[in-house]
Short mmCIF file of N, CA and C in Angstrom, two decimals:
data_model
loop_
_atom_site.label_atom_id
_atom_site.label_comp_id
_atom_site.label_asym_id
_atom_site.label_seq_id
_atom_site.Cartn_x
_atom_site.Cartn_y
_atom_site.Cartn_z
N MET Z 1 122.95 100.37 75.37
CA MET Z 1 122.43 101.48 75.81
C MET Z 1 120.71 100.69 75.64
N VAL Z 2 120.31 100.93 76.61
CA VAL Z 2 118.71 100.09 77.05
C VAL Z 2 117.62 101.22 76.86
N LYS Z 3 116.73 101.35 75.48
CA LYS Z 3 115.88 101.74 75.37
C LYS Z 3 114.41 101.43 75.81
N ARG Z 4 113.45 102.80 75.45
CA ARG Z 4 112.27 102.17 75.98
C ARG Z 4 111.51 101.08 75.31
N SER Z 5 111.82 101.03 74.12
CA SER Z 5 111.17 99.68 73.15
C SER Z 5 112.01 98.73 73.59
N ASP Z 6 112.81 97.98 74.32
CA ASP Z 6 113.43 97.23 74.79
C ASP Z 6 112.40 96.39 75.91
N ILE Z 7 111.43 97.72 76.61
CA ILE Z 7 110.64 97.04 77.59
C ILE Z 7 109.20 96.90 77.45
N LEU Z 8 108.63 95.57 77.19
CA LEU Z 8 107.07 95.64 77.09
C LEU Z 8 106.21 96.04 77.72
N SER Z 9 104.71 96.73 77.77
CA SER Z 9 104.46 97.47 77.89
C SER Z 9 103.65 97.47 78.56
N MET Z 10 103.21 98.65 79.65
CA MET Z 10 102.70 98.53 80.90
C MET Z 10 101.62 97.11 81.56
N GLU Z 11 100.76 97.42 80.29
CA GLU Z 11 99.67 96.14 80.70
C GLU Z 11 100.68 94.76 81.10
N TYR Z 12 101.44 94.68 80.56
CA TYR Z 12 102.37 93.59 80.69
C TYR Z 12 103.13 93.63 82.37
N LEU Z 13 103.21 94.51 82.50
CA LEU Z 13 104.45 94.83 83.83
C LEU Z 13 102.99 95.02 85.03
N LYS Z 14 101.93 95.50 84.14
CA LYS Z 14 100.62 95.38 85.67
C LYS Z 14 100.44 93.65 86.31
N LYS Z 15 101.21 92.76 84.97
CA LYS Z 15 100.93 91.52 85.53
C LYS Z 15 102.27 90.59 86.21
N THR Z 16 103.31 90.23 85.09
CA THR Z 16 104.92 90.18 86.16
C THR Z 16 105.56 90.85 85.94
N GLU Z 17 106.63 90.47 86.03
CA GLU Z 17 107.82 91.48 86.10
C GLU Z 17 108.40 91.19 84.97
N PHE Z 18 109.39 92.05 84.46
CA PHE Z 18 110.04 91.78 83.27
C PHE Z 18 111.86 91.58 83.10
N THR Z 19 112.47 90.66 82.14
CA THR Z 19 113.89 90.88 82.78
C THR Z 19 114.52 90.60 81.61
N GLY Z 20 115.66 91.58 81.69
CA GLY Z 20 116.55 91.80 80.69
C GLY Z 20 117.62 91.82 80.36
N CYS Z 21 118.79 91.89 79.34
CA CYS Z 21 120.19 92.50 79.77
C CYS Z 21 120.56 93.07 78.54
N HIS Z 22 121.71 93.70 79.01
CA HIS Z 22 122.74 95.09 78.31
C HIS Z 22 124.40 94.64 78.45
N GLN Z 23 124.74 94.68 77.79
CA GLN Z 23 126.34 94.22 77.55
C GLN Z 23 126.90 94.53 79.25
N GLY Z 24 126.21 92.74 79.30
CA GLY Z 24 126.71 92.15 80.84
C GLY Z 24 126.43 92.77 82.13
N MET Z 25 125.10 93.51 81.77
CA MET Z 25 124.39 94.20 83.11
C MET Z 25 122.77 93.35 82.92
N ARG Z 26 121.98 92.57 83.61
CA ARG Z 26 121.00 91.97 83.51
C ARG Z 26 120.43 93.36 84.73
N TYR Z 27 118.44 92.98 84.48
CA TYR Z 27 117.62 94.24 84.79
C TYR Z 27 116.54 92.60 85.26
N ARG Z 28 116.09 93.81 85.79
CA ARG Z 28 114.61 93.11 86.21
C ARG Z 28 113.64 94.21 86.66
N LEU Z 29 112.27 94.12 86.00
CA LEU Z 29 111.29 95.28 86.55
C LEU Z 29 109.71 94.73 86.87
N GLU Z 30 109.85 95.41 88.49
CA GLU Z 30 108.65 94.71 88.48
C GLU Z 30 107.64 95.49 89.31
N GLY Z 31 106.13 95.37 89.85
CA GLY Z 31 105.14 96.28 90.75
C GLY Z 31 105.89 95.66 92.18
N ILE Z 32 106.06 96.57 92.60
CA ILE Z 32 105.96 96.64 94.22
C ILE Z 32 105.49 97.69 95.06
N MET Z 33 105.71 97.24 96.27
CA MET Z 33 104.57 98.07 96.96
C MET Z 33 105.84 99.11 97.71
N GLY Z 34 105.10 100.61 97.26
CA GLY Z 34 106.10 101.78 98.05
C GLY Z 34 105.55 101.81 99.16
N ALA Z 35 106.48 102.51 99.97
CA ALA Z 35 106.77 102.53 101.63
C ALA Z 35 105.13 103.23 102.25
N ASP Z 36 104.33 104.64 101.06
CA ASP Z 36 102.97 104.76 100.94
C ASP Z 36 101.93 103.43 100.77
N GLY Z 37 102.19 102.84 100.42
CA GLY Z 37 101.00 101.98 100.08
C GLY Z 37 100.40 101.38 98.90
N GLY Z 38 101.46 102.59 98.44
CA GLY Z 38 100.46 102.13 96.46
C GLY Z 38 101.77 101.48 96.27
N LYS Z 39 101.60 101.07 94.68
CA LYS Z 39 102.09 100.30 93.61
C LYS Z 39 103.01 101.57 92.84
N ARG Z 40 104.58 100.81 93.23
CA ARG Z 40 105.73 101.31 92.36
C ARG Z 40 106.24 100.77 91.43
N LEU Z 41 107.79 101.43 90.36
CA LEU Z 41 108.15 99.95 89.74
C LEU Z 41 109.56 99.63 89.89
N GLY Z 42 109.72 98.81 90.49
CA GLY Z 42 111.12 98.45 91.28
C GLY Z 42 112.36 97.98 90.28
N CYS Z 43 112.72 99.09 89.84
CA CYS Z 43 114.16 98.21 89.20
C CYS Z 43 115.33 97.30 89.66
N THR Z 44 116.02 96.36 89.31
CA THR Z 44 117.06 95.76 90.25
C THR Z 44 118.01 95.91 88.61
N VAL Z 45 119.43 96.20 88.86
CA VAL Z 45 120.10 95.66 88.43
C VAL Z 45 121.41 94.98 88.48
N TRP Z 46 122.19 94.22 88.32
CA TRP Z 46 123.47 93.32 88.77
C TRP Z 46 123.94 92.81 87.35
N PRO Z 47 124.93 92.38 87.50
CA PRO Z 47 125.91 91.85 86.59
C PRO Z 47 125.80 90.09 86.48
N GLU Z 48 126.36 90.17 84.60
CA GLU Z 48 125.57 88.77 84.64
C GLU Z 48 127.13 88.05 85.39
N PRO Z 49 126.80 86.56 85.58
CA PRO Z 49 126.29 85.49 84.61
C PRO Z 49 124.91 85.18 84.90
N PHE Z 50 124.85 85.28 86.29
CA PHE Z 50 123.41 84.70 86.94
C PHE Z 50 122.30 85.16 87.13
N ASN Z 51 120.95 84.63 87.21
CA ASN Z 51 119.57 84.85 86.78
C ASN Z 51 119.49 86.12 88.50
N PHE Z 52 118.30 86.26 88.62
CA PHE Z 52 117.63 87.33 89.63
C PHE Z 52 118.00 86.85 90.37
N PHE Z 53 117.48 85.19 91.64
CA PHE Z 53 117.43 84.45 92.48
C PHE Z 53 118.82 83.90 92.63
N THR Z 54 119.51 83.25 91.55
CA THR Z 54 121.21 83.02 91.73
C THR Z 54 122.61 83.93 92.43
N THR Z 55 121.70 85.28 92.24
CA THR Z 55 122.50 86.64 92.74
C THR Z 55 122.95 86.56 93.78
N PRO Z 56 124.19 86.97 94.21
CA PRO Z 56 123.76 87.57 95.89
C PRO Z 56 123.20 89.19 95.83
N GLU Z 57 122.15 89.52 97.28
CA GLU Z 57 121.94 90.45 97.17
C GLU Z 57 122.87 91.42 97.11
N GLU Z 58 124.12 91.44 97.81
CA GLU Z 58 124.74 92.89 97.74
C GLU Z 58 125.49 93.02 96.42
N GLU Z 59 125.30 92.20 94.97
CA GLU Z 59 125.89 92.41 93.82
C GLU Z 59 124.38 92.86 93.35
N LYS Z 60 123.26 93.67 93.78
CA LYS Z 60 122.08 94.19 92.74
C LYS Z 60 122.00 95.47 93.61
N GLU Z 61 121.62 96.13 92.75
CA GLU Z 61 120.85 98.00 92.83
C GLU Z 61 119.96 97.74 92.80
N ARG Z 62 119.13 98.50 93.18
CA ARG Z 62 118.07 99.06 92.84
C ARG Z 62 117.58 100.32 93.33
N ALA Z 63 115.89 100.50 92.28
CA ALA Z 63 116.16 101.86 92.90
C ALA Z 63 114.31 101.77 92.17
N GLU Z 64 113.38 102.88 92.66
CA GLU Z 64 112.23 102.71 92.93
C GLU Z 64 111.56 103.81 91.48
N PHE Z 65 110.25 103.61 90.77
CA PHE Z 65 109.51 104.87 90.25
C PHE Z 65 108.02 104.95 90.48
N SER Z 66 107.73 105.52 89.57
CA SER Z 66 106.42 105.65 89.48
C SER Z 66 106.19 104.50 88.41
N PHE Z 67 104.64 104.54 88.44
CA PHE Z 67 104.43 103.09 87.99
C PHE Z 67 103.12 103.36 87.58
N ASP Z 68 104.15 104.20 86.26
CA ASP Z 68 102.98 104.59 84.89
C ASP Z 68 104.33 104.53 83.86
N GLU Z 69 104.13 104.94 82.86
CA GLU Z 69 105.06 105.10 81.68
C GLU Z 69 106.33 106.16 82.10
N ASP Z 70 105.59 107.38 82.66
CA ASP Z 70 107.04 108.20 83.19
C ASP Z 70 107.59 107.44 84.20
N GLY Z 71 107.67 106.67 84.98
CA GLY Z 71 108.40 105.49 85.30
C GLY Z 71 109.31 104.38 84.75
N VAL Z 72 108.49 103.65 83.45
CA VAL Z 72 109.51 103.43 82.96
C VAL Z 72 110.70 104.17 82.43
N THR Z 73 110.31 104.94 82.15
CA THR Z 73 111.38 105.76 81.19
C THR Z 73 112.50 106.75 82.17
N ASP Z 74 111.88 106.87 83.42
CA ASP Z 74 112.44 106.83 84.35
C ASP Z 74 113.43 105.75 84.66
N ALA Z 75 112.76 104.62 84.77
CA ALA Z 75 114.01 103.76 85.10
C ALA Z 75 115.13 103.05 84.09
N VAL Z 76 114.33 103.53 82.67
CA VAL Z 76 115.38 102.89 81.46
C VAL Z 76 116.48 103.71 81.59
N ALA Z 77 116.83 105.59 81.58
CA ALA Z 77 117.59 106.72 82.58
C ALA Z 77 118.46 105.52 83.27
N TRP Z 78 117.67 106.00 84.62
CA TRP Z 78 118.66 104.85 85.68
C TRP Z 78 119.30 104.15 85.31
N MET Z 79 118.52 102.87 84.28
CA MET Z 79 119.97 101.14 84.16
C MET Z 79 120.84 102.36 83.24
N ASN Z 80 120.96 103.41 81.96
CA ASN Z 80 121.30 103.37 81.16
C ASN Z 80 122.35 104.37 81.90
N ASP Z 81 122.17 105.18 83.22
CA ASP Z 81 122.91 105.68 84.05
C ASP Z 81 123.92 104.51 84.77
N ARG Z 82 124.00 103.47 85.49
CA ARG Z 82 124.18 102.75 86.00
C ARG Z 82 125.38 102.03 84.43
N LEU Z 83 125.03 101.93 83.38
CA LEU Z 83 125.20 101.19 82.15
C LEU Z 83 126.88 101.60 81.88
N PHE Z 84 126.86 103.42 82.38
CA PHE Z 84 127.78 104.26 81.90
C PHE Z 84 128.43 104.61 83.54
N GLU Z 85 127.72 104.40 84.18
CA GLU Z 85 128.84 105.21 85.32
C GLU Z 85 129.77 103.31 85.76
N GLU Z 86 129.30 102.33 85.71
CA GLU Z 86 130.37 101.31 86.30
C GLU Z 86 130.22 100.84 84.55
N LYS Z 87 130.31 100.82 83.53
CA LYS Z 87 130.99 100.33 82.69
C LYS Z 87 132.10 99.14 83.12
N ASP Z 88 133.21 99.34 83.51
CA ASP Z 88 134.14 98.31 83.63
C ASP Z 88 133.17 97.56 84.65
N ARG Z 89 132.13 97.18 85.66
CA ARG Z 89 131.85 96.23 85.83
C ARG Z 89 131.22 95.39 85.32
N TRP Z 90 130.04 96.00 83.99
CA TRP Z 90 129.45 95.50 83.18
C TRP Z 90 130.43 95.01 82.39
N GLU Z 91 131.64 95.25 81.70
CA GLU Z 91 132.49 94.91 80.75
C GLU Z 91 133.14 93.73 81.31
N GLN Z 92 133.25 93.80 82.98
CA GLN Z 92 134.02 92.62 83.45
C GLN Z 92 133.14 91.33 83.80
N ALA Z 93 131.49 91.45 83.64
CA ALA Z 93 131.40 90.61 84.46
C ALA Z 93 131.10 88.97 83.96
N GLY Z 94 131.41 89.35 81.69
CA GLY Z 94 131.73 88.13 81.49
C GLY Z 94 132.67 87.45 81.32
N GLU Z 95 133.60 87.70 82.21
CA GLU Z 95 135.32 87.09 82.80
C GLU Z 95 134.77 86.47 83.54
N LYS Z 96 133.96 86.21 84.35
CA LYS Z 96 133.15 85.58 85.56
C LYS Z 96 132.49 84.33 85.27
N TRP Z 97 132.27 83.97 83.88
CA TRP Z 97 131.22 83.06 83.99
C TRP Z 97 132.48 81.69 84.58
N ASP Z 98 133.54 81.55 83.65
CA ASP Z 98 134.37 79.87 84.61
C ASP Z 98 134.68 80.76 86.03
N SER Z 99 134.84 81.61 86.43
CA SER Z 99 135.52 81.37 87.44
C SER Z 99 134.34 81.48 89.13
N TYR Z 100 133.37 81.15 89.19
CA TYR Z 100 132.29 80.89 90.16
C TYR Z 100 132.21 79.37 90.17
N GLU Z 101 131.60 79.39 91.32
CA GLU Z 101 131.58 77.75 91.76
C GLU Z 101 130.57 77.64 91.32
N GLN Z 102 129.81 76.28 91.53
CA GLN Z 102 129.26 75.60 90.89
C GLN Z 102 127.92 76.42 92.15
N ARG Z 103 126.69 76.32 91.94
CA ARG Z 103 125.55 77.34 92.44
C ARG Z 103 123.94 76.01 92.48
N SER Z 104 123.65 75.80 93.64
CA SER Z 104 122.55 75.31 93.49
C SER Z 104 121.67 76.11 92.74
N PHE Z 105 120.79 75.10 91.84
CA PHE Z 105 119.88 76.08 91.79
C PHE Z 105 117.61 75.31 91.48
N SER Z 106 117.69 75.36 92.81
CA SER Z 106 116.60 74.87 93.19
C SER Z 106 115.58 75.93 92.99
N CYS Z 107 114.42 75.54 92.16
CA CYS Z 107 113.23 76.50 92.80
C CYS Z 107 112.16 76.77 93.55
#
């Protein structure tokens, strides 16, 4: 279970993105522009083994939340819902390490 205490402070999120992982699910929280032009908290989850940039878009799930403490709490709840609802996906993610073809890791 992802906990609020696993995520760094709002002051940190105001400056840059935060990434982490839990039981085969990787996640990223970042400030994004919402449809109304205001700042929102974007949350993305995807299965291991690759990082955000080398994982295909079709394997990522995204959601938006308010860019405040309540939004972080809501994002944590959403990530935990993903953990529970897609348990097999995350548990099987570690099995893919040896099955992936070599990928380019250019910056």
